[in-house]
């Protein structure tokens, strides 16, 4: 049973400060008055993360960042997490409180972005994402969220554009809306269907076993068995219906990390070995989980190329909004402009005759 404490709001406090409110929350969740040890977890640029340990039981407490619930649908996130637990694809949910969640702590470590091109990570992430796309059904999430409608990538971006502050990006809101409609028209002309995407598959949201060593030349996993993926995905706040190619292209754009090192992102070409291997694993994993062959590697890479620049549009607007909301120490303005420029460069390169 998941505890609900809608009136409990945890304050975001500096590292090293006391966490009495968190300790009380954990005791109420577990019904255990024994000591609770709280440890801060660094790495996120949206929320504050704390690890709570009571005896041998470890839980993650995620307090939502200031103002984030205005552009992140927390009810959708909760519904997605609930459905993922039924598929054994997410840790147990313990509690939802006024501005956050408590759920099981996943043992392991987050990857770092230079590791995303490692053959073990390529096979594990592609197989796990294929499992997500195959098993996490849009209709199941809709039922859990009902009567609230389940938004998608398009409705989310429409809302974000309305919230985007002036002066951060070169485009006006009207121009952004035109860009979105242009892209939507391109999508409608394709035959690609929607999946329930993760939509935030950056390195820190991919966990691997602590024992895995990216520097080792010894292969320790079966890369050809989709059911043996060592990757666990966390943080489902952006999970929503979206074109499959957007979710995959978004992951590849995260290979650049927060430093935006574009040299680490593969080109959407069939002769790129990393991209070719990733897509090949994904197609085989989809067949493993569904029995369906979704196409060839070349066909899928061609689909991805259409979406390659869209994540820059998506995260550029997101970061512009965060620049006026967040209290986390991060240069959101520069990140917004860098990611949005990524989209503009892609569009000029692929569609040179468009304005």
Tab-separated table of C-alpha atoms in Angstrom:
chain	number	residue	atom	x	y	z
A	1	UNK	CA	0.000	0.000	0.000
A	2	UNK	CA	1.269	3.472	-0.914
A	3	UNK	CA	0.994	6.110	1.831
A	4	UNK	CA	-0.481	9.463	0.835
A	5	UNK	CA	0.455	12.621	2.781
A	6	UNK	CA	-0.720	15.446	0.491
A	7	UNK	CA	-0.339	18.102	3.198
A	8	UNK	CA	3.242	17.210	4.106
A	9	UNK	CA	5.658	19.545	2.345
A	10	UNK	CA	9.369	19.016	2.906
A	11	UNK	CA	11.598	22.057	2.825
A	12	UNK	CA	14.656	21.933	0.602
A	13	UNK	CA	17.565	22.576	2.964
A	14	UNK	CA	21.293	23.081	2.309
A	15	UNK	CA	23.556	20.066	2.490
A	16	UNK	CA	24.732	19.474	6.048
A	17	UNK	CA	21.546	20.899	7.592
A	18	UNK	CA	19.221	18.822	9.714
A	19	UNK	CA	16.525	16.711	8.094
A	20	UNK	CA	14.087	16.315	10.979
A	21	UNK	CA	11.043	16.586	8.673
A	22	UNK	CA	12.388	13.805	6.458
A	23	UNK	CA	13.121	11.577	9.439
A	24	UNK	CA	9.561	12.043	10.731
A	25	UNK	CA	8.161	11.252	7.288
A	26	UNK	CA	10.131	8.004	7.046
A	27	UNK	CA	9.000	6.922	10.517
A	28	UNK	CA	5.378	7.587	9.549
A	29	UNK	CA	5.804	5.621	6.318
A	30	UNK	CA	7.396	2.587	7.968
A	31	UNK	CA	5.622	2.731	11.339
A	32	UNK	CA	9.045	2.276	12.921
A	33	UNK	CA	10.381	4.766	15.491
A	34	UNK	CA	14.011	3.665	15.190
A	35	UNK	CA	16.776	5.987	14.000
A	36	UNK	CA	16.845	7.199	10.404
A	37	UNK	CA	20.095	8.157	8.682
A	38	UNK	CA	19.809	10.756	5.917
A	39	UNK	CA	22.409	11.176	3.164
A	40	UNK	CA	22.310	13.771	0.372
A	41	UNK	CA	22.684	12.522	-3.201
A	42	UNK	CA	24.153	14.886	-5.751
A	43	UNK	CA	23.795	14.969	-9.505
A	44	UNK	CA	20.284	16.137	-10.354
A	45	UNK	CA	19.440	19.587	-11.708
A	46	UNK	CA	15.678	19.406	-11.116
A	47	UNK	CA	15.023	17.926	-7.658
A	48	UNK	CA	16.696	17.331	-4.304
A	49	UNK	CA	17.525	13.691	-3.592
A	50	UNK	CA	18.082	12.129	-0.192
A	51	UNK	CA	18.799	8.544	0.792
A	52	UNK	CA	17.047	7.482	3.986
A	53	UNK	CA	18.255	4.359	5.786
A	54	UNK	CA	16.399	2.787	8.674
A	55	UNK	CA	18.088	-0.402	9.767
A	56	UNK	CA	18.784	-2.367	6.590
A	57	UNK	CA	15.962	-0.678	4.665
A	58	UNK	CA	17.064	2.015	2.212
A	59	UNK	CA	14.662	4.460	0.589
A	60	UNK	CA	15.060	7.386	-1.758
A	61	UNK	CA	13.305	10.625	-0.866
A	62	UNK	CA	12.837	12.938	-3.828
A	63	UNK	CA	11.656	16.460	-3.059
A	64	UNK	CA	10.508	18.228	-6.192
A	65	UNK	CA	12.433	21.346	-7.185
A	66	UNK	CA	10.834	24.742	-6.619
A	67	UNK	CA	8.259	25.565	-9.285
A	68	UNK	CA	8.770	22.324	-11.219
A	69	UNK	CA	5.200	21.142	-10.734
A	70	UNK	CA	4.078	24.004	-12.981
A	71	UNK	CA	5.700	22.318	-15.990
A	72	UNK	CA	5.967	18.671	-14.877
A	73	UNK	CA	2.778	16.640	-14.455
A	74	UNK	CA	3.380	14.962	-11.097
A	75	UNK	CA	0.180	12.909	-11.322
A	76	UNK	CA	1.371	11.453	-14.628
A	77	UNK	CA	4.764	10.684	-13.115
A	78	UNK	CA	3.074	8.881	-10.204
A	79	UNK	CA	0.877	6.829	-12.553
A	80	UNK	CA	3.866	5.842	-14.695
A	81	UNK	CA	5.865	4.786	-11.636
A	82	UNK	CA	2.949	2.696	-10.347
A	83	UNK	CA	2.603	0.903	-13.673
A	84	UNK	CA	6.344	0.303	-13.948
A	85	UNK	CA	6.369	-1.402	-10.550
A	86	UNK	CA	3.815	-3.934	-11.821
A	87	UNK	CA	6.278	-4.745	-14.631
A	88	UNK	CA	9.264	-4.978	-12.242
A	89	UNK	CA	10.820	-2.044	-14.073
A	90	UNK	CA	10.833	0.422	-11.174
A	91	UNK	CA	11.537	0.345	-7.425
A	92	UNK	CA	8.700	-0.039	-4.928
A	93	UNK	CA	6.689	3.106	-4.196
A	94	UNK	CA	6.282	3.791	-0.483
A	95	UNK	CA	4.761	7.232	-0.279
A	96	UNK	CA	3.595	10.328	-2.100
A	97	UNK	CA	3.751	13.529	-0.082
A	98	UNK	CA	2.948	17.148	-0.887
A	99	UNK	CA	6.082	17.877	-2.872
A	100	UNK	CA	7.714	14.552	-3.547
A	101	UNK	CA	7.922	10.778	-3.441
A	102	UNK	CA	9.503	8.059	-1.326
A	103	UNK	CA	10.485	4.854	-3.096
A	104	UNK	CA	12.929	1.989	-2.878
A	105	UNK	CA	16.617	2.744	-3.193
A	106	UNK	CA	18.183	0.979	-6.171
A	107	UNK	CA	21.645	-0.366	-5.438
A	108	UNK	CA	24.185	0.511	-8.082
A	109	UNK	CA	25.804	3.576	-9.526
A	110	UNK	CA	24.807	6.060	-12.159
A	111	UNK	CA	26.694	5.967	-15.417
A	112	UNK	CA	28.709	8.964	-16.579
A	113	UNK	CA	28.225	10.245	-20.086
A	114	UNK	CA	31.547	9.048	-21.609
A	115	UNK	CA	30.431	5.502	-20.696
A	116	UNK	CA	27.258	5.648	-22.795
A	117	UNK	CA	29.153	4.491	-25.889
A	118	UNK	CA	30.616	1.441	-24.114
A	119	UNK	CA	29.441	-1.811	-25.786
A	120	UNK	CA	28.003	-3.115	-22.486
A	121	UNK	CA	25.993	0.079	-21.990
A	122	UNK	CA	24.864	0.157	-25.619
A	123	UNK	CA	23.444	-3.366	-25.394
A	124	UNK	CA	21.950	-2.876	-21.919
A	125	UNK	CA	20.304	0.505	-22.511
A	126	UNK	CA	18.922	-0.390	-25.938
A	127	UNK	CA	17.485	-3.659	-24.611
A	128	UNK	CA	15.982	-2.034	-21.520
A	129	UNK	CA	14.423	0.797	-23.512
A	130	UNK	CA	12.983	-1.733	-25.952
A	131	UNK	CA	11.453	-3.534	-22.964
A	132	UNK	CA	9.940	-0.233	-21.784
A	133	UNK	CA	8.490	0.513	-25.199
A	134	UNK	CA	7.161	-3.027	-25.558
A	135	UNK	CA	5.605	-3.540	-22.118
A	136	UNK	CA	4.695	-0.103	-20.734
A	137	UNK	CA	1.380	0.511	-22.465
A	138	UNK	CA	-0.078	3.974	-22.947
A	139	UNK	CA	-3.590	2.659	-22.243
A	140	UNK	CA	-2.528	1.208	-18.874
A	141	UNK	CA	-1.115	4.545	-17.744
A	142	UNK	CA	-4.268	6.303	-18.977
A	143	UNK	CA	-6.405	4.059	-16.764
A	144	UNK	CA	-4.322	4.818	-13.678
A	145	UNK	CA	-4.424	8.552	-14.382
A	146	UNK	CA	-8.150	8.727	-15.209
A	147	UNK	CA	-10.171	10.947	-15.136
A	148	UNK	CA	-7.218	13.259	-15.773
A	149	UNK	CA	-6.190	13.094	-19.442
A	150	UNK	CA	-2.742	11.793	-20.303
A	151	UNK	CA	-0.792	14.488	-22.122
A	152	UNK	CA	1.879	13.770	-24.710
A	153	UNK	CA	5.017	15.362	-26.143
A	154	UNK	CA	3.031	17.843	-28.227
A	155	UNK	CA	0.757	19.082	-25.450
A	156	UNK	CA	3.734	19.322	-23.089
A	157	UNK	CA	5.717	21.482	-25.506
A	158	UNK	CA	2.683	23.680	-26.147
A	159	UNK	CA	2.478	24.295	-22.402
A	160	UNK	CA	6.225	24.863	-22.022
A	161	UNK	CA	6.237	27.437	-24.822
A	162	UNK	CA	3.532	29.400	-22.990
A	163	UNK	CA	5.670	29.371	-19.829
A	164	UNK	CA	8.973	30.184	-21.544
A	165	UNK	CA	10.343	33.517	-20.234
A	166	UNK	CA	11.219	36.241	-22.710
A	167	UNK	CA	14.825	37.179	-23.354
A	168	UNK	CA	16.483	33.812	-22.729
A	169	UNK	CA	16.130	32.350	-26.231
A	170	UNK	CA	16.281	34.204	-29.548
A	171	UNK	CA	12.825	33.076	-30.662
A	172	UNK	CA	9.578	34.605	-29.484
A	173	UNK	CA	6.810	32.369	-28.139
A	174	UNK	CA	4.912	32.804	-31.412
A	175	UNK	CA	7.958	31.681	-33.395
A	176	UNK	CA	8.444	28.663	-31.108
A	177	UNK	CA	4.800	27.708	-31.614
A	178	UNK	CA	5.321	27.907	-35.391
A	179	UNK	CA	8.389	25.669	-35.105
A	180	UNK	CA	6.405	23.139	-33.110
A	181	UNK	CA	3.617	23.085	-35.695
A	182	UNK	CA	6.175	22.632	-38.475
A	183	UNK	CA	7.644	19.662	-36.656
A	184	UNK	CA	4.237	18.203	-35.851
A	185	UNK	CA	3.304	18.339	-39.541
A	186	UNK	CA	6.448	16.363	-40.383
A	187	UNK	CA	5.556	13.741	-37.800
A	188	UNK	CA	1.987	13.394	-39.075
A	189	UNK	CA	3.327	12.598	-42.542
A	190	UNK	CA	5.280	9.626	-41.180
A	191	UNK	CA	3.921	6.217	-40.232
A	192	UNK	CA	5.665	6.062	-36.876
A	193	UNK	CA	3.511	5.255	-33.858
A	194	UNK	CA	3.768	6.443	-30.270
A	195	UNK	CA	5.318	4.650	-27.312
A	196	UNK	CA	5.385	5.416	-23.610
A	197	UNK	CA	8.817	7.021	-23.597
A	198	UNK	CA	11.189	7.802	-20.739
A	199	UNK	CA	12.142	11.120	-22.384
A	200	UNK	CA	15.003	11.882	-19.974
A	201	UNK	CA	17.466	9.062	-20.496
A	202	UNK	CA	20.652	10.870	-19.558
A	203	UNK	CA	23.641	9.177	-17.932
A	204	UNK	CA	22.596	9.928	-14.339
A	205	UNK	CA	19.209	8.252	-14.891
A	206	UNK	CA	20.837	4.971	-15.928
A	207	UNK	CA	22.066	2.768	-13.084
A	208	UNK	CA	24.468	-0.151	-13.439
A	209	UNK	CA	25.888	-2.580	-10.851
A	210	UNK	CA	28.611	-1.135	-8.631
A	211	UNK	CA	30.903	-3.956	-9.707
A	212	UNK	CA	30.724	-3.068	-13.400
A	213	UNK	CA	34.000	-1.544	-14.586
A	214	UNK	CA	33.965	0.401	-17.842
A	215	UNK	CA	37.760	0.232	-18.067
A	216	UNK	CA	37.835	-3.566	-18.066
A	217	UNK	CA	38.391	-5.263	-21.412
A	218	UNK	CA	36.592	-8.374	-20.166
A	219	UNK	CA	32.932	-8.625	-21.181
A	220	UNK	CA	30.957	-9.526	-18.042
A	221	UNK	CA	27.428	-9.593	-19.504
A	222	UNK	CA	25.635	-11.416	-22.302
A	223	UNK	CA	25.187	-8.576	-24.784
A	224	UNK	CA	23.071	-10.730	-27.095
A	225	UNK	CA	20.346	-11.609	-24.562
A	226	UNK	CA	17.855	-8.711	-24.117
A	227	UNK	CA	16.580	-10.215	-20.854
A	228	UNK	CA	20.051	-9.859	-19.289
A	229	UNK	CA	20.280	-6.063	-19.431
A	230	UNK	CA	22.208	-4.695	-16.458
A	231	UNK	CA	20.676	-1.203	-16.798
A	232	UNK	CA	17.981	0.192	-14.516
A	233	UNK	CA	16.198	3.410	-15.459
A	234	UNK	CA	15.190	5.894	-12.769
A	235	UNK	CA	13.297	9.225	-12.625
A	236	UNK	CA	10.064	9.088	-14.595
A	237	UNK	CA	8.924	12.704	-14.337
A	238	UNK	CA	9.140	13.286	-18.101
A	239	UNK	CA	7.784	9.872	-19.142
A	240	UNK	CA	4.910	10.333	-21.591
A	241	UNK	CA	3.535	9.218	-24.959
A	242	UNK	CA	5.921	10.280	-27.707
A	243	UNK	CA	7.250	9.065	-31.047
A	244	UNK	CA	9.688	6.201	-30.480
A	245	UNK	CA	12.385	7.983	-32.462
A	246	UNK	CA	12.176	11.053	-30.221
A	247	UNK	CA	12.839	8.976	-27.104
A	248	UNK	CA	15.824	7.270	-28.727
A	249	UNK	CA	17.220	10.445	-30.328
A	250	UNK	CA	16.896	12.186	-26.973
A	251	UNK	CA	19.027	9.488	-25.339
A	252	UNK	CA	21.744	9.877	-27.960
A	253	UNK	CA	21.785	13.645	-27.520
A	254	UNK	CA	22.425	13.032	-23.811
A	255	UNK	CA	25.748	11.446	-24.740
A	256	UNK	CA	27.116	15.017	-24.780
A	257	UNK	CA	26.493	15.490	-21.034
A	258	UNK	CA	25.828	18.807	-19.307
A	259	UNK	CA	29.098	20.081	-20.789
A	260	UNK	CA	27.469	19.797	-24.234
A	261	UNK	CA	30.454	18.062	-25.813
A	262	UNK	CA	28.913	17.444	-29.233
A	263	UNK	CA	31.891	15.345	-30.330
A	264	UNK	CA	30.511	12.500	-28.187
A	265	UNK	CA	27.174	12.357	-30.043
A	266	UNK	CA	27.168	9.981	-33.036
A	267	UNK	CA	25.968	11.173	-36.416
A	268	UNK	CA	22.629	9.664	-37.508
A	269	UNK	CA	24.260	7.702	-40.307
A	270	UNK	CA	24.179	3.997	-41.058
A	271	UNK	CA	27.978	3.777	-41.086
A	272	UNK	CA	28.295	4.946	-37.466
A	273	UNK	CA	29.209	1.755	-35.592
A	274	UNK	CA	27.898	2.788	-32.166
A	275	UNK	CA	24.557	3.918	-33.555
A	276	UNK	CA	24.329	0.859	-35.801
A	277	UNK	CA	25.022	-1.506	-32.898
A	278	UNK	CA	22.565	0.295	-30.608
A	279	UNK	CA	19.728	0.146	-33.136
A	280	UNK	CA	20.492	-3.485	-33.984
A	281	UNK	CA	20.232	-4.444	-30.293
A	282	UNK	CA	16.998	-2.453	-29.954
A	283	UNK	CA	15.319	-4.130	-32.942
A	284	UNK	CA	16.301	-7.591	-31.698
A	285	UNK	CA	15.068	-6.760	-28.191
A	286	UNK	CA	11.684	-5.579	-29.510
A	287	UNK	CA	11.344	-8.905	-31.319
A	288	UNK	CA	12.335	-10.737	-28.115
A	289	UNK	CA	9.676	-8.969	-26.014
A	290	UNK	CA	6.867	-8.762	-28.595
A	291	UNK	CA	7.623	-11.225	-31.387
A	292	UNK	CA	7.361	-8.328	-33.853
A	293	UNK	CA	9.982	-7.226	-36.376
A	294	UNK	CA	9.767	-3.426	-36.576
A	295	UNK	CA	12.071	-2.897	-39.556
A	296	UNK	CA	15.715	-2.816	-40.520
A	297	UNK	CA	18.607	-0.959	-38.949
A	298	UNK	CA	18.854	1.366	-41.955
A	299	UNK	CA	15.134	2.184	-41.815
A	300	UNK	CA	15.247	2.981	-38.124
A	301	UNK	CA	18.336	5.176	-38.401
A	302	UNK	CA	16.565	7.115	-41.167
A	303	UNK	CA	13.631	7.644	-38.768
A	304	UNK	CA	15.990	8.786	-36.017
A	305	UNK	CA	17.629	11.336	-38.314
A	306	UNK	CA	14.292	13.171	-38.587
A	307	UNK	CA	14.221	13.637	-34.807
A	308	UNK	CA	17.927	14.191	-34.166
A	309	UNK	CA	17.624	17.928	-33.489
A	310	UNK	CA	14.307	17.948	-31.625
A	311	UNK	CA	15.786	17.257	-28.149
A	312	UNK	CA	17.646	20.579	-28.394
A	313	UNK	CA	14.319	22.367	-28.896
A	314	UNK	CA	12.773	20.414	-26.004
A	315	UNK	CA	15.545	20.930	-23.437
A	316	UNK	CA	16.306	24.466	-24.580
A	317	UNK	CA	12.788	25.581	-23.659
A	318	UNK	CA	12.860	23.507	-20.457
A	319	UNK	CA	16.106	25.118	-19.307
A	320	UNK	CA	14.818	28.598	-20.118
A	321	UNK	CA	11.861	27.968	-17.779
A	322	UNK	CA	14.180	26.569	-15.112
A	323	UNK	CA	16.335	29.703	-15.296
A	324	UNK	CA	13.535	31.630	-13.568
A	325	UNK	CA	12.338	28.839	-11.244
A	326	UNK	CA	15.154	26.720	-9.928
A	327	UNK	CA	17.214	27.303	-6.798
A	328	UNK	CA	19.762	24.668	-7.875
A	329	UNK	CA	23.225	26.007	-8.703
A	330	UNK	CA	23.329	25.466	-12.473
A	331	UNK	CA	23.731	27.818	-15.444
A	332	UNK	CA	20.312	27.231	-16.964
A	333	UNK	CA	20.500	30.254	-19.284
A	334	UNK	CA	23.691	29.115	-21.000
A	335	UNK	CA	22.442	25.529	-21.174
A	336	UNK	CA	19.141	26.702	-22.698
A	337	UNK	CA	20.900	28.689	-25.403
A	338	UNK	CA	23.405	25.928	-26.167
A	339	UNK	CA	20.737	23.247	-26.528
A	340	UNK	CA	18.423	25.478	-28.570
A	341	UNK	CA	21.303	26.368	-30.872
A	342	UNK	CA	21.820	22.617	-31.331
A	343	UNK	CA	18.289	22.417	-32.742
A	344	UNK	CA	18.785	25.424	-35.021
A	345	UNK	CA	22.073	24.093	-36.431
A	346	UNK	CA	20.459	20.708	-37.086
A	347	UNK	CA	17.527	22.303	-38.916
A	348	UNK	CA	19.767	24.480	-41.103
A	349	UNK	CA	21.921	21.465	-41.944
A	350	UNK	CA	19.085	19.075	-42.782
A	351	UNK	CA	16.695	21.636	-44.290
A	352	UNK	CA	18.957	24.361	-45.757
A	353	UNK	CA	16.180	25.861	-47.881
A	354	UNK	CA	13.945	26.598	-44.896
A	355	UNK	CA	14.228	29.836	-42.977
